[in-house]
Short mmCIF file of C-alpha atoms in Angstrom, two decimals:
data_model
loop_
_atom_site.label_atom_id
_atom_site.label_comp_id
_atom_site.label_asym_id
_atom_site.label_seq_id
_atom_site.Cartn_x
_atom_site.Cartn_y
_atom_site.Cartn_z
CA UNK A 60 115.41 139.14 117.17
CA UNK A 61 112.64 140.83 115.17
CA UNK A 62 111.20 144.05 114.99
CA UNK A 63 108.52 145.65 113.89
CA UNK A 64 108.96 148.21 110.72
CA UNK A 65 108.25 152.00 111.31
CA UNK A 66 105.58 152.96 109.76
CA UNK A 67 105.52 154.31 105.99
CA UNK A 68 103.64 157.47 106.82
CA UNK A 69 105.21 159.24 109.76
CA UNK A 70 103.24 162.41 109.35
CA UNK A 71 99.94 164.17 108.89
CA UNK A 72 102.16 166.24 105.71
CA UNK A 73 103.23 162.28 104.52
CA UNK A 74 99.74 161.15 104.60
CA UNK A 75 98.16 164.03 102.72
CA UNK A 76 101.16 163.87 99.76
CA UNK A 77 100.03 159.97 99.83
CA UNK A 78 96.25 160.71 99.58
CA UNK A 79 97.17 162.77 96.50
CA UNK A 80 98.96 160.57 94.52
CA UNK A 81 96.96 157.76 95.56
CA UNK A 82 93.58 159.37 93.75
CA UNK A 83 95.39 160.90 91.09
CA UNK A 84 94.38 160.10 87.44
CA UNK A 85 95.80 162.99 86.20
CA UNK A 86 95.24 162.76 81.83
CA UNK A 87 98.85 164.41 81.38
CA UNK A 88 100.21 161.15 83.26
CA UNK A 89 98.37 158.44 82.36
CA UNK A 90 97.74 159.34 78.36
CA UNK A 91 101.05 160.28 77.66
CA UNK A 92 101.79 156.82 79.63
CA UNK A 93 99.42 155.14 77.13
CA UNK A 94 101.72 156.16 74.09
CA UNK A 95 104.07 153.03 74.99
CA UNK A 96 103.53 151.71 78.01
CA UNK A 97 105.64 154.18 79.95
CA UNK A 98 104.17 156.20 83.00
CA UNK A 99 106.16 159.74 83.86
CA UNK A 100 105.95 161.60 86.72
CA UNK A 101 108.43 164.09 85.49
CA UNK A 102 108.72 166.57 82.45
CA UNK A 103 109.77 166.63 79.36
CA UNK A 104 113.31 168.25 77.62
CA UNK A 105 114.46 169.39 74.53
CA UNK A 106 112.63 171.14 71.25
CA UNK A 107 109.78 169.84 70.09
CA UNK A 108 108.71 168.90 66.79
CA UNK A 109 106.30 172.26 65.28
CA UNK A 110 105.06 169.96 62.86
CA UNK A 111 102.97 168.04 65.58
CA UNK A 112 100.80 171.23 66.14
CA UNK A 113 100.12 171.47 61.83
CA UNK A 114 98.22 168.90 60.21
CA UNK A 115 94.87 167.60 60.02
CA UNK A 116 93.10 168.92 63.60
CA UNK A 117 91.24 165.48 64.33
CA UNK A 118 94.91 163.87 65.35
CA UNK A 119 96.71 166.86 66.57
CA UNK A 120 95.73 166.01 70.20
CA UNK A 121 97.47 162.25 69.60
CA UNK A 122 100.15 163.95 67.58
CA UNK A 123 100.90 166.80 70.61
CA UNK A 124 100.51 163.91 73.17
CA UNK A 125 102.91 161.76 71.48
CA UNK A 126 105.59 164.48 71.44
CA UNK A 127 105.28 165.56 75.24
CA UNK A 128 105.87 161.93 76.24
CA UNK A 129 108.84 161.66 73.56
CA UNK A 130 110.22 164.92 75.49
CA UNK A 131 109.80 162.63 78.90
CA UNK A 132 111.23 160.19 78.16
CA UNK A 133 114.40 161.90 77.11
CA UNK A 134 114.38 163.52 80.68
CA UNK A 135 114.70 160.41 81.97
CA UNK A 136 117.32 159.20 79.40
CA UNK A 137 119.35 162.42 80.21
CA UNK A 138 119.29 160.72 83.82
CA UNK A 139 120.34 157.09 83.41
CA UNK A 140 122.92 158.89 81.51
CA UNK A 141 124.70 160.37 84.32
CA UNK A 142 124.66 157.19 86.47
CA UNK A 143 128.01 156.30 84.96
CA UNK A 144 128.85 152.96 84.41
CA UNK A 145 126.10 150.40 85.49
CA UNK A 146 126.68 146.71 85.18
CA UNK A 147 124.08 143.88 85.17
CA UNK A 148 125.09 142.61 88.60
CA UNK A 149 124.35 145.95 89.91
CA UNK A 150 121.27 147.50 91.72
CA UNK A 151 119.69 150.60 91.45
CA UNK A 152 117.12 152.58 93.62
CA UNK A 153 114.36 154.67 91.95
CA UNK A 154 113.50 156.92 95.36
CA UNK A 155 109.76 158.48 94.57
CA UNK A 156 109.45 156.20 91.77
CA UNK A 157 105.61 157.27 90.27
CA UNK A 158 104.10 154.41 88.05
CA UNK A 159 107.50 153.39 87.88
CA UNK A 160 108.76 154.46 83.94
CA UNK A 161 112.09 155.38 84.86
CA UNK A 162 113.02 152.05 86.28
CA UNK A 163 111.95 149.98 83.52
CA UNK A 164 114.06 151.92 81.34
CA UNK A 165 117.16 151.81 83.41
CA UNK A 166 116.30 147.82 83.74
CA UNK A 167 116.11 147.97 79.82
CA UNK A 168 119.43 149.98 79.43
CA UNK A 169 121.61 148.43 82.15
CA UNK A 170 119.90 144.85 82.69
CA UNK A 171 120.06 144.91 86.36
CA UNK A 172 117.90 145.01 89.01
CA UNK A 173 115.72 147.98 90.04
CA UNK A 174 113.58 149.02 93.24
CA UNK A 175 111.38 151.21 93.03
CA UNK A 176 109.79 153.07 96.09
CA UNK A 177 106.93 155.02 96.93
CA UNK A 178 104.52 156.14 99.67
CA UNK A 179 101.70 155.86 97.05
CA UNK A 180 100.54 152.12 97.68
CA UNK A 181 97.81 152.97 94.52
CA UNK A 182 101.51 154.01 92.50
CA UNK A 183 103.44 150.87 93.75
CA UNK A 184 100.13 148.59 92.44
CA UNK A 185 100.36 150.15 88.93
CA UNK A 186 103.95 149.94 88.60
CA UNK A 187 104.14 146.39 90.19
CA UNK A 188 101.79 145.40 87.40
CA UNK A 189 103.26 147.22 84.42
CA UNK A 190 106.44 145.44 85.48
CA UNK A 191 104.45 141.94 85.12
CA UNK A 192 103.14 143.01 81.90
CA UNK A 193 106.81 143.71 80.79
CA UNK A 194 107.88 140.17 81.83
CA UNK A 195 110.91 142.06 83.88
CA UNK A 196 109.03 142.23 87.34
CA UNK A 197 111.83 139.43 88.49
CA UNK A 198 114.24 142.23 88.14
CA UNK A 199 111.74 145.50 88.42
CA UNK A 200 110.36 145.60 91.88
CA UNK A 201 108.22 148.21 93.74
CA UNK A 202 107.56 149.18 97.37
CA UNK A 203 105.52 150.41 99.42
CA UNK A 204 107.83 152.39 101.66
CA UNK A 205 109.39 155.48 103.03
CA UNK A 206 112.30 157.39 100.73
CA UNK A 207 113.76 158.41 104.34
CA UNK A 208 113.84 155.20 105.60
CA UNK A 209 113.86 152.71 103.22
CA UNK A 210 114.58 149.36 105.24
CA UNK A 211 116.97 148.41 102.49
CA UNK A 212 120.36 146.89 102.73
CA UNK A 213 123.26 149.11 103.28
CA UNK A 214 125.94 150.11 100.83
CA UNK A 215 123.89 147.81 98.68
CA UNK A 216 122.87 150.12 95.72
CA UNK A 217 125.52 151.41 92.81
CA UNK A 218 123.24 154.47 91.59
CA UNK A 219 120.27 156.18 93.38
CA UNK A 220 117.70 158.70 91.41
CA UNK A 221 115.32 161.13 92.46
CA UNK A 222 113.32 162.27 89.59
CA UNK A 223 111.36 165.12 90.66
CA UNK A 224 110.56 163.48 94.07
CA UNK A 225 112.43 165.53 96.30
CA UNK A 226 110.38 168.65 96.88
CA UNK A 227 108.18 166.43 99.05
CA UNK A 228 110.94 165.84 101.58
CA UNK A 229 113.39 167.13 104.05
CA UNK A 230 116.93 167.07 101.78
CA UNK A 231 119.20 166.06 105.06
CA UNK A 232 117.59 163.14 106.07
CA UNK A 233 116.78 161.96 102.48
CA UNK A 234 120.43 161.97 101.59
CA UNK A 235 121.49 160.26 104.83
CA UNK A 236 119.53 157.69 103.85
CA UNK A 237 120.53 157.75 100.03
CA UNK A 238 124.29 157.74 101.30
CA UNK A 239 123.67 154.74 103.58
CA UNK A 240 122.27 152.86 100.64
CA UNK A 241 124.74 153.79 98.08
CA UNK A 242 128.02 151.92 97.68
CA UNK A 243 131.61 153.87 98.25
CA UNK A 244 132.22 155.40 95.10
CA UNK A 245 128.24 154.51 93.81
CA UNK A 246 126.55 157.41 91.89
CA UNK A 247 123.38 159.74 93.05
CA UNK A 248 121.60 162.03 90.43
CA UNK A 249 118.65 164.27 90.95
CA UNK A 250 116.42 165.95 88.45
CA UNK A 251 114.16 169.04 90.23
CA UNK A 252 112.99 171.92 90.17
CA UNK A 253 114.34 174.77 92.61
CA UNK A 254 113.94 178.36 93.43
CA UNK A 255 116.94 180.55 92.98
CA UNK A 256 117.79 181.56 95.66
CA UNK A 257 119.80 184.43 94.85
CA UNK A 258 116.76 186.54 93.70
CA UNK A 259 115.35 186.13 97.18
CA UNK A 260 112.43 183.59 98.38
CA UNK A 261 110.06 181.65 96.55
CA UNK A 262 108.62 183.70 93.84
CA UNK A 263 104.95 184.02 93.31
CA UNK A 264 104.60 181.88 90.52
CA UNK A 265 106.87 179.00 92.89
CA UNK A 266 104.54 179.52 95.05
CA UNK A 267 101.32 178.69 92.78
CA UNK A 268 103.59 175.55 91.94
CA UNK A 269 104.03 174.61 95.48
CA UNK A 270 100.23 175.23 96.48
CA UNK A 271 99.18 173.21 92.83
CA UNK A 272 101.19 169.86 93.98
CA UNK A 273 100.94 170.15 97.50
CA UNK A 274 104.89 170.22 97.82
CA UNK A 275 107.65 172.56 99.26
CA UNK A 276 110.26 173.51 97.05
CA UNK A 277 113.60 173.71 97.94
CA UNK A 278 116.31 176.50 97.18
CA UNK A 279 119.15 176.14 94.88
CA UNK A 280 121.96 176.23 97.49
CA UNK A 281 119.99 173.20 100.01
CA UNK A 282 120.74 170.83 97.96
CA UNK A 283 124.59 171.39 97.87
CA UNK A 284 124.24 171.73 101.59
CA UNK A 285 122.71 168.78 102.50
CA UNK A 286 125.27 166.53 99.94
CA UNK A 287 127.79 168.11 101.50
CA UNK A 288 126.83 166.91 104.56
CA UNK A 289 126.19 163.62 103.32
CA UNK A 290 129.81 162.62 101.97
CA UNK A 291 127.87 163.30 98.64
CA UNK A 292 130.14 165.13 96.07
CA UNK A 293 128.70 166.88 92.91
CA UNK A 294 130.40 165.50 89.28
CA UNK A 295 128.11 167.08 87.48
CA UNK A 296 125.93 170.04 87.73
CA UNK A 297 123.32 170.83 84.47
CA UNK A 298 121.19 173.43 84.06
CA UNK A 299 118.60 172.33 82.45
CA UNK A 300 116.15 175.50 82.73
CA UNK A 301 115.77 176.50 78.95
CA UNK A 302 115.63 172.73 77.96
CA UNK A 303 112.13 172.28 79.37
CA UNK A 304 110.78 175.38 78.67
CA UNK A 305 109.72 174.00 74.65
CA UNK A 306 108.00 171.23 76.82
CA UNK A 307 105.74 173.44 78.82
CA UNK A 308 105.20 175.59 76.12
CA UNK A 309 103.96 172.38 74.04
CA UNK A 310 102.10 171.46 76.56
CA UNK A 311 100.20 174.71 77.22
CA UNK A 312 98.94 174.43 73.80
CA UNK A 313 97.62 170.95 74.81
CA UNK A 314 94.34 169.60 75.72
CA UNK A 315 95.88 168.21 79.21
CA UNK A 316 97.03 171.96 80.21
CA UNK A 317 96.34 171.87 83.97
CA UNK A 318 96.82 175.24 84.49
CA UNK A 319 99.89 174.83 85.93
CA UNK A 320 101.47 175.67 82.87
CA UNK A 321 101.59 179.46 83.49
CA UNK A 322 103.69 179.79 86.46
CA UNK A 323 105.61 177.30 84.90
CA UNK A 324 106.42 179.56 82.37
CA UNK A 325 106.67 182.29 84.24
CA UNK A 326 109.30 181.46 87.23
CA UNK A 327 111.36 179.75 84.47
CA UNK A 328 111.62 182.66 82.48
CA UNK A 329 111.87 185.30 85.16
CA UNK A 330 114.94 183.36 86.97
CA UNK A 331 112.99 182.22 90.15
CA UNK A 332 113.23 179.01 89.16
CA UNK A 333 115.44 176.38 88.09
CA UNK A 334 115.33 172.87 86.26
CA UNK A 335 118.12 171.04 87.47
CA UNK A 336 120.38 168.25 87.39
CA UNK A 337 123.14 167.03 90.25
CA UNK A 338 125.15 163.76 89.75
CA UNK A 339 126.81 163.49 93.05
CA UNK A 340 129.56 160.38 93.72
CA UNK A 341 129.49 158.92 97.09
CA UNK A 342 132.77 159.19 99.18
#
């Protein structure tokens, strides 16, 4: 018996997040990208190098460009790091995967194979070919689909990652579906952003941030709730709040500043806002 898939986009809210990232050509994502082949949808961590910003001012835009990506891709390091142990035969799930940079360096780390998904089909299309440019796309594959509702196996995935993904989505039924995908004792992390919760609502300058990406942050305290609910229990819990902070400062200075920088800035350093990691074990 066959039947037929749900549909990817369930909602008008789906379908607007999906227009988005489907005509985005954002210059902070796909230069930095350029640097070495590896597209971010995610920030940076850690200090950054002053001496990028000194030096002769034709090649301080390549210079400060070079050292925001560096600071992305040790984000996403800092991730795969807390997957725990990941052998070849295992597979991993990259939920809200972007153009897909993540994956190819967990492929790269761990040797095993990688899905990617997103409701962008314009995302899945870049990443799909940046996988065949790698020579890896037999072991790096995206997909159009759902986070929610993949239609992947069950219990068939050792470690699951959202990477800054998860403000577009409701956090109960996302990690229902990350817990039916995980194997017992398989490993979830999530990098995001979240207001704090004890200081009241969002904050202003969340709010800007919301209204910027079209997205709906979540408190602090949700995301606890809904792994609790989820047979998802927290191993490790990082705050990672005044490690990005040199990024977006960097980045202000940039010529890619969106604007976005500001409020950035601002909830980060008033306490509204968080920068977060959870690695959660399934039980």
């Amino acid at each position: 018996m066959t039947t037929t898939p749900a549909p990817v986009l369930r909602t008008a809210y789906q379908k607007s997040v999906a227009d988005y990232w489907n005509a985005e050509k954002d210059p902070v994502n796909l230069r930095l990208g350029d640097v070495d082949g590896l597209y971010h949808h995610h920030y940076g961590i850690g200090d950054y190098d002053p001496s990028v910003l000194d030096g002769p001012e034709d090649t301080r835009d390549e210079r400060v460009i070079a050292e925001l990506h560096r600071l992305e891709s040790a984000q996403a390091d800092v991730l795969l790091d807390h997957l725990g142990p990941v052998a070849p035969g295992h597979r991993l799930l990259d939920a809200g995967c972007g153009r897909g940079g993540t994956s190819i360096m967990a492929n790269a780390r761990f040797g095993c194979q990688v899905d990617g998904v997103s409701i962008s089909e314009a995302q899945v299309d870049f990443a799909d070919a940046e996988a065949r440019r790698r020579s890896v796309d037999d072991k790096v594959r995206y997909h159009f689909r759902n986070m929610l509702d993949t239609g992947l196996p069950t219990g068939a995935f050792q470690g699951i990652w959202n990477n800054e993904s998860t403000m577009y989505v409701d956090l109960f039924d996302l990690f229902a579906e990350h817990a039916r995908q995980l194997a017992f004792g398989g490993r979830y992390v999530v990098i995001t952003g979240c207001y704090n919760d004890v200081t009241g609502g969002r904050s202003k300058a969340v709010s800007r941030i919301d209204e910027h990406y079209t997205c709906n942050i979540h408190p602090r305290s949700a995301y606890f709730k809904a792994m609790a609910a989820h047979g998802l229990v927290p191993m490790n819990v990082v705050d990672l709040t005044d490690a990005t902070i040199p990024y977006w400062e960097l980045r202000a200075k940039s010529s890619l500043a969106t604007g976005v920088e500001e409020p950035f800035l601002t909830a980060y350093k008033e306490g509204s806002f968080h920068y977060l990691l959870i690695a959660a074990d399934r039980v």
